[in-house]
PDB file of C-alpha atoms and ligand atoms in Angstrom:
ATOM      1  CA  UNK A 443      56.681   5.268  71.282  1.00 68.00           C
ATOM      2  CA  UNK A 444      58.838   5.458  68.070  1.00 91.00           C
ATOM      3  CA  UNK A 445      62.433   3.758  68.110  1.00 97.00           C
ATOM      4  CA  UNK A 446      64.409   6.813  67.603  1.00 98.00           C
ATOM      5  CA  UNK A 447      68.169   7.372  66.178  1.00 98.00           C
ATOM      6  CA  UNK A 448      70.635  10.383  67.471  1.00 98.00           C
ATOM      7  CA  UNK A 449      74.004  11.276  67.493  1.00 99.00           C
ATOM      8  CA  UNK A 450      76.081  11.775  70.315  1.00 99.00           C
ATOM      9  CA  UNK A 451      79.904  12.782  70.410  1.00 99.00           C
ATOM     10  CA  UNK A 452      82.360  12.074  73.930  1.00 99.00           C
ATOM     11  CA  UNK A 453      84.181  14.975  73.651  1.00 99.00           C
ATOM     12  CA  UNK A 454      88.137  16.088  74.583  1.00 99.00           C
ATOM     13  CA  UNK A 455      87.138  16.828  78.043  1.00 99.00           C
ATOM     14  CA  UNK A 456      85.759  13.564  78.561  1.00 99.00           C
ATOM     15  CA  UNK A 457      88.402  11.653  76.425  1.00 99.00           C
ATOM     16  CA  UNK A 458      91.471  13.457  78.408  1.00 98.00           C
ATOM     17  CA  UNK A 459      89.877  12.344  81.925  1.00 98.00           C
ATOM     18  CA  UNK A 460      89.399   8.266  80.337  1.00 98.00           C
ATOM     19  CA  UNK A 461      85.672   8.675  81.641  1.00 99.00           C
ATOM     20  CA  UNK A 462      84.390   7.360  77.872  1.00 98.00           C
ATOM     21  CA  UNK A 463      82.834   4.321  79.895  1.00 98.00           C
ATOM     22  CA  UNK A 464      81.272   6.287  82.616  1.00 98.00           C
ATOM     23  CA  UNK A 465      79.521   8.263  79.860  1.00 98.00           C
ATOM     24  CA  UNK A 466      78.615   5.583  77.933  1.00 98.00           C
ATOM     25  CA  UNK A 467      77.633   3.891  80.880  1.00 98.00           C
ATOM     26  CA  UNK A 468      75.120   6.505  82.119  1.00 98.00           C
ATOM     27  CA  UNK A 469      73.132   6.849  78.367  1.00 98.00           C
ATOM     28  CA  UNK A 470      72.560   2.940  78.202  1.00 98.00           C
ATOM     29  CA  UNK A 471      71.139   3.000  81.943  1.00 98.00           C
ATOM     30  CA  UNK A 472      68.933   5.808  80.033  1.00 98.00           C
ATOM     31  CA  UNK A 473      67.871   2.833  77.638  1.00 98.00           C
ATOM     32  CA  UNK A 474      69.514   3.948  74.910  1.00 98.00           C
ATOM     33  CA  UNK A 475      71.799   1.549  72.657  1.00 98.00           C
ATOM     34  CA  UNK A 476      75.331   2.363  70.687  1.00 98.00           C
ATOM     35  CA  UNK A 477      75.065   0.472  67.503  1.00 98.00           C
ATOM     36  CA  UNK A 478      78.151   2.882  66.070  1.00 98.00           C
ATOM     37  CA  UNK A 479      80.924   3.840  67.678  1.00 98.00           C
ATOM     38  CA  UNK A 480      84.457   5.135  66.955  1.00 98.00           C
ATOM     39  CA  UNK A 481      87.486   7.440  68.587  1.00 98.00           C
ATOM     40  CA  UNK A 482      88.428   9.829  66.432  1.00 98.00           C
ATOM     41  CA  UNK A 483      90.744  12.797  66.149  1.00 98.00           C
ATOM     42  CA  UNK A 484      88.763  15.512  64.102  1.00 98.00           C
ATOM     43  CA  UNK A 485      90.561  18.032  61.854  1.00 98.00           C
ATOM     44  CA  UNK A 486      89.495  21.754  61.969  1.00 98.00           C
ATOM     45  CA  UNK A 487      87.688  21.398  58.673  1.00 98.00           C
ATOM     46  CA  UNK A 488      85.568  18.355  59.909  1.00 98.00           C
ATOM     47  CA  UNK A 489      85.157  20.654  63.309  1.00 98.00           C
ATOM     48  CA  UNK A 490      84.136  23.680  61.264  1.00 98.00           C
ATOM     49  CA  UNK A 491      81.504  21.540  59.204  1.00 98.00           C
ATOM     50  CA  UNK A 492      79.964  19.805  61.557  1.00 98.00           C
ATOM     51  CA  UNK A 493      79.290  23.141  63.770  1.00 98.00           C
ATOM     52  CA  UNK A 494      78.776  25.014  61.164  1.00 98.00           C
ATOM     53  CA  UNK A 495      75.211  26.226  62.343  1.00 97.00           C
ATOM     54  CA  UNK A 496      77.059  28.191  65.216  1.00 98.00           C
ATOM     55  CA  UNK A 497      79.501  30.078  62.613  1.00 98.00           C
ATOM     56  CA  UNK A 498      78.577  33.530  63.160  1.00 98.00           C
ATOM     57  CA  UNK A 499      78.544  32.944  66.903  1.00 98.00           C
ATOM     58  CA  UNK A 500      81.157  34.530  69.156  1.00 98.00           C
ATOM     59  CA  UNK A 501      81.955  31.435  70.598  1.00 98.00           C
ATOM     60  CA  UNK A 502      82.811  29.463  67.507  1.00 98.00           C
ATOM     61  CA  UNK A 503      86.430  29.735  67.132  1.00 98.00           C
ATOM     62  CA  UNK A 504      86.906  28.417  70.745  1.00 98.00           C
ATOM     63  CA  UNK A 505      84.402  25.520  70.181  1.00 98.00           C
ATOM     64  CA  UNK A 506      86.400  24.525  67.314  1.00 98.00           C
ATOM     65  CA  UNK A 507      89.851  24.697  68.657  1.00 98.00           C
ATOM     66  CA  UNK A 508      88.428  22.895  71.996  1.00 98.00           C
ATOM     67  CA  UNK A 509      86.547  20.106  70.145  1.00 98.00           C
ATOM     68  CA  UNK A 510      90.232  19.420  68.099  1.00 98.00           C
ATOM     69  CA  UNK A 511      92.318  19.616  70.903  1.00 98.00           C
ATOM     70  CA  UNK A 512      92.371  15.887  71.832  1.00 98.00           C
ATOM     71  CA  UNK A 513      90.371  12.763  70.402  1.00 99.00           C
ATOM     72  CA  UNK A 514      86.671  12.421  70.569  1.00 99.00           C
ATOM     73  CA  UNK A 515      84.287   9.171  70.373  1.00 99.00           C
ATOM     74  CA  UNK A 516      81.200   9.658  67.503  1.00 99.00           C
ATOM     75  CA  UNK A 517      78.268   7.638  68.486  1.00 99.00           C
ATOM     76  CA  UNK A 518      74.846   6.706  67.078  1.00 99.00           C
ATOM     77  CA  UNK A 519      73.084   5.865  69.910  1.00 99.00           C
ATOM     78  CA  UNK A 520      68.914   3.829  69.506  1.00 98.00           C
ATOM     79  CA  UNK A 521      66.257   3.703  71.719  1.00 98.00           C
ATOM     80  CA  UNK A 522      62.663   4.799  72.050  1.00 98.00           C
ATOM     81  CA  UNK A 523      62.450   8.491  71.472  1.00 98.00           C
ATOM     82  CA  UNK A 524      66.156   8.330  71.660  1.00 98.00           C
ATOM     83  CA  UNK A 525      66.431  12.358  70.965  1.00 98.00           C
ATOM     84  CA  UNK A 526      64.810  13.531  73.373  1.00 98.00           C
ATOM     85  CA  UNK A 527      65.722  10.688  76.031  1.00 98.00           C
ATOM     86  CA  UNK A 528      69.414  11.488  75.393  1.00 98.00           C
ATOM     87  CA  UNK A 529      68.936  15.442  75.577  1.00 98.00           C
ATOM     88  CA  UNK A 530      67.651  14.825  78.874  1.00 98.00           C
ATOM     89  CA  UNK A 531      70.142  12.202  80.219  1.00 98.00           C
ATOM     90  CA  UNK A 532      72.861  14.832  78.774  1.00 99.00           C
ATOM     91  CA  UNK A 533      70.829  17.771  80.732  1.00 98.00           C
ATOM     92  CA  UNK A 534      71.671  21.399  80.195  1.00 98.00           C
ATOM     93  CA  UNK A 535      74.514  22.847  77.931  1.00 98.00           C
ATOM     94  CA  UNK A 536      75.781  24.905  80.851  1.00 98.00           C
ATOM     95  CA  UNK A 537      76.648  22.532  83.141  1.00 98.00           C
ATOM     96  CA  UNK A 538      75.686  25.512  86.189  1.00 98.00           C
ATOM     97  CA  UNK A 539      72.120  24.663  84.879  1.00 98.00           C
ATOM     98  CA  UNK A 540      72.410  20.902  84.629  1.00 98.00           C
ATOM     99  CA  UNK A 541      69.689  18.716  86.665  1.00 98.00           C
ATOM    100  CA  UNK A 542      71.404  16.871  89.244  1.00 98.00           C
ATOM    101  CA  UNK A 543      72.382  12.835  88.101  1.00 98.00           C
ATOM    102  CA  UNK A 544      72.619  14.044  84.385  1.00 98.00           C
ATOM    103  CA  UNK A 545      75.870  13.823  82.330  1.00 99.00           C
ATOM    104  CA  UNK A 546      76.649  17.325  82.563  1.00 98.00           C
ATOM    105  CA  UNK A 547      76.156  17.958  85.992  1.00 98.00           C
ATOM    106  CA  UNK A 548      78.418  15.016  87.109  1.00 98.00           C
ATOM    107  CA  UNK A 549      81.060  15.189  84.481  1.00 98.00           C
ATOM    108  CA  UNK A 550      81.015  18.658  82.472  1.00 98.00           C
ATOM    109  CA  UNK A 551      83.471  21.641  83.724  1.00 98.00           C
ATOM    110  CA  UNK A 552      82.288  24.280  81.849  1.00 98.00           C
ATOM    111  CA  UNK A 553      79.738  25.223  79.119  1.00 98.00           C
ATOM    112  CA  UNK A 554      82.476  24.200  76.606  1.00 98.00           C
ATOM    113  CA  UNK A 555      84.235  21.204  77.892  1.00 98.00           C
ATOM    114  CA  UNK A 556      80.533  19.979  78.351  1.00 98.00           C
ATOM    115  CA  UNK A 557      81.735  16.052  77.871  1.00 99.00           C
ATOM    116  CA  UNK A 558      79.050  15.999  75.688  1.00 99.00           C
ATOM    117  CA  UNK A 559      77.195  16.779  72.346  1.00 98.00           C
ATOM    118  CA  UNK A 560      73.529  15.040  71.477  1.00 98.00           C
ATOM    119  CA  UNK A 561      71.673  16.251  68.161  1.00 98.00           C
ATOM    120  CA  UNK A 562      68.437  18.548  69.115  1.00 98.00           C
ATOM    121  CA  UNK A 563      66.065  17.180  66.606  1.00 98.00           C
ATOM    122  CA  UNK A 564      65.239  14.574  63.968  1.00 98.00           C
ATOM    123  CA  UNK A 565      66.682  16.757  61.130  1.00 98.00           C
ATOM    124  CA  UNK A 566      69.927  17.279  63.161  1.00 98.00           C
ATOM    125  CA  UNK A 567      70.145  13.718  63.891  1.00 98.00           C
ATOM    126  CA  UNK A 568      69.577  12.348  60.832  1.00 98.00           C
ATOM    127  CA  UNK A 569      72.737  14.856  59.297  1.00 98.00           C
ATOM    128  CA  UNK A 570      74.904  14.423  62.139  1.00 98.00           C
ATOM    129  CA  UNK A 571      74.979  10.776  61.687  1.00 98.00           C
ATOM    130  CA  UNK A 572      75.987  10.712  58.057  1.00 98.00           C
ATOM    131  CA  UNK A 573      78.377  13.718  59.101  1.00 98.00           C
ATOM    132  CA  UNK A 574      80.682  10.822  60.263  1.00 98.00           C
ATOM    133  CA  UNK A 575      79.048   7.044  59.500  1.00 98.00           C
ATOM    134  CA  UNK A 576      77.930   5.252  56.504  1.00 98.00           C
ATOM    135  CA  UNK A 577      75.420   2.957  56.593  1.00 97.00           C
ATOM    136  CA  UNK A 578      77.490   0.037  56.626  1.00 97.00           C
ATOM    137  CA  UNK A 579      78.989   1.251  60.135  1.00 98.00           C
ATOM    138  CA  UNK A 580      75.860   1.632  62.094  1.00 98.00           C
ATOM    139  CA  UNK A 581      74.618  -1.924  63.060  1.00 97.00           C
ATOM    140  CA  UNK A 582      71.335  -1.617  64.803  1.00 89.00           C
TER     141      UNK A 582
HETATM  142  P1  LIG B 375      77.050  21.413  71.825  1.00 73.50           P
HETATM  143  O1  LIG B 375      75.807  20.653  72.159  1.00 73.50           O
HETATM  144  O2  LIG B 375      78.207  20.620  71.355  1.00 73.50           O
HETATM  145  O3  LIG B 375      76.707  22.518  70.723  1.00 73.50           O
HETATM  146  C1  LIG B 375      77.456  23.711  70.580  1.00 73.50           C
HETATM  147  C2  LIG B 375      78.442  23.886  71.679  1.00 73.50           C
HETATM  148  O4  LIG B 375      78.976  25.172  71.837  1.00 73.50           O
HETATM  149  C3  LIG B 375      77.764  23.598  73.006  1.00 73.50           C
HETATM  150  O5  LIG B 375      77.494  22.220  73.115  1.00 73.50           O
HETATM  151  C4  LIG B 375      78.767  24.176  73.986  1.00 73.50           C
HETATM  152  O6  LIG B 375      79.693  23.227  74.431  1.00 73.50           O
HETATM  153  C5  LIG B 375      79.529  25.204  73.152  1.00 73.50           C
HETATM  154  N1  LIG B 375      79.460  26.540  73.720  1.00 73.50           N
HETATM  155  C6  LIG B 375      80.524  27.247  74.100  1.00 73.50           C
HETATM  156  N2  LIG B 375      80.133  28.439  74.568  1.00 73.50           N
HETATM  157  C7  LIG B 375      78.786  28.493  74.484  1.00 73.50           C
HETATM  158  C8  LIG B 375      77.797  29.467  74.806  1.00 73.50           C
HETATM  159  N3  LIG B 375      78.131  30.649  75.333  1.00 73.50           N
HETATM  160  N4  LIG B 375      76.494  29.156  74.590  1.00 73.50           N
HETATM  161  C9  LIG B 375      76.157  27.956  74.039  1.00 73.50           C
HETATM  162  N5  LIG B 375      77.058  26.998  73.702  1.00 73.50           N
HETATM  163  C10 LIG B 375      78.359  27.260  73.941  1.00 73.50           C
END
């Protein structure tokens, strides 16, 4: 099994109800470790960036002014296969579709205030994660 990086971000949802630590608390019982970690408040250009991807979708406007309406915390979270392990600990975007014990099911109240992002693949990971950390942040 390879010892994976991803990127995860506690969104406003999750931030706004103080349930950071339940969160947290649920992807290390998945095994996975968060060697980087910092609140932040992001401004629409940093929100516009980092989903840039979704641009031309109709939902993009909302993402963005959801995902900047209160703080977030940006994590880089390690473990073995760490992608897909916290993809599946996150379980579906729509929370209506969510597996029952996963982060979204419990905590999410709607397919945008989800509580929670997770990259999708090693590409995704490896950008999101120098999106908002350098190196000398992220101690593994
Ligand atoms: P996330 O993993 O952060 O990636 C893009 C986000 O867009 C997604 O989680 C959802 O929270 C949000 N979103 C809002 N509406 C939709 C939608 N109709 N389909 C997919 N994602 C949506």
């Amino acid at each position: 099994m390879a010892i994976e990086r991803t990127f995860s971000i506690i969104k406003p949802d999750a931030t706004r109800r103080n349930i950071t630590g339940k969160i947290t608390d649920k992807l290390e019982a998945a095994g996975l470790r968060v060697i980087a970690s910092k609140r932040i408040h992001m401004t629409r250009d940093q929100a516009e960036g980092f989903y840039a991807v979704h641009k031309e979708r109709p939902f993009f406007n909302d993402l963005v002014t959801f995902m900047i309406s209160g703080p977030v915390v940006v994590q880089v979270l390690e473990g073995e296969n760490a992608i897909s392990q916290n993809r599946e600990v996150m379980g579906a975007t729509n929370p209506a579709d969510a597996a029952p014990g996963t982060i979204r099911a419990e905590f999410a109240e709607s397919i945008e205030a989800n509580s929670v992002h997770g990259s999708d693949g090693p590409d995704t990971a490896k950008t999101e994660i120098a999106f908002f950390f350098s190196d000398g942040e992220i101690v593994g």
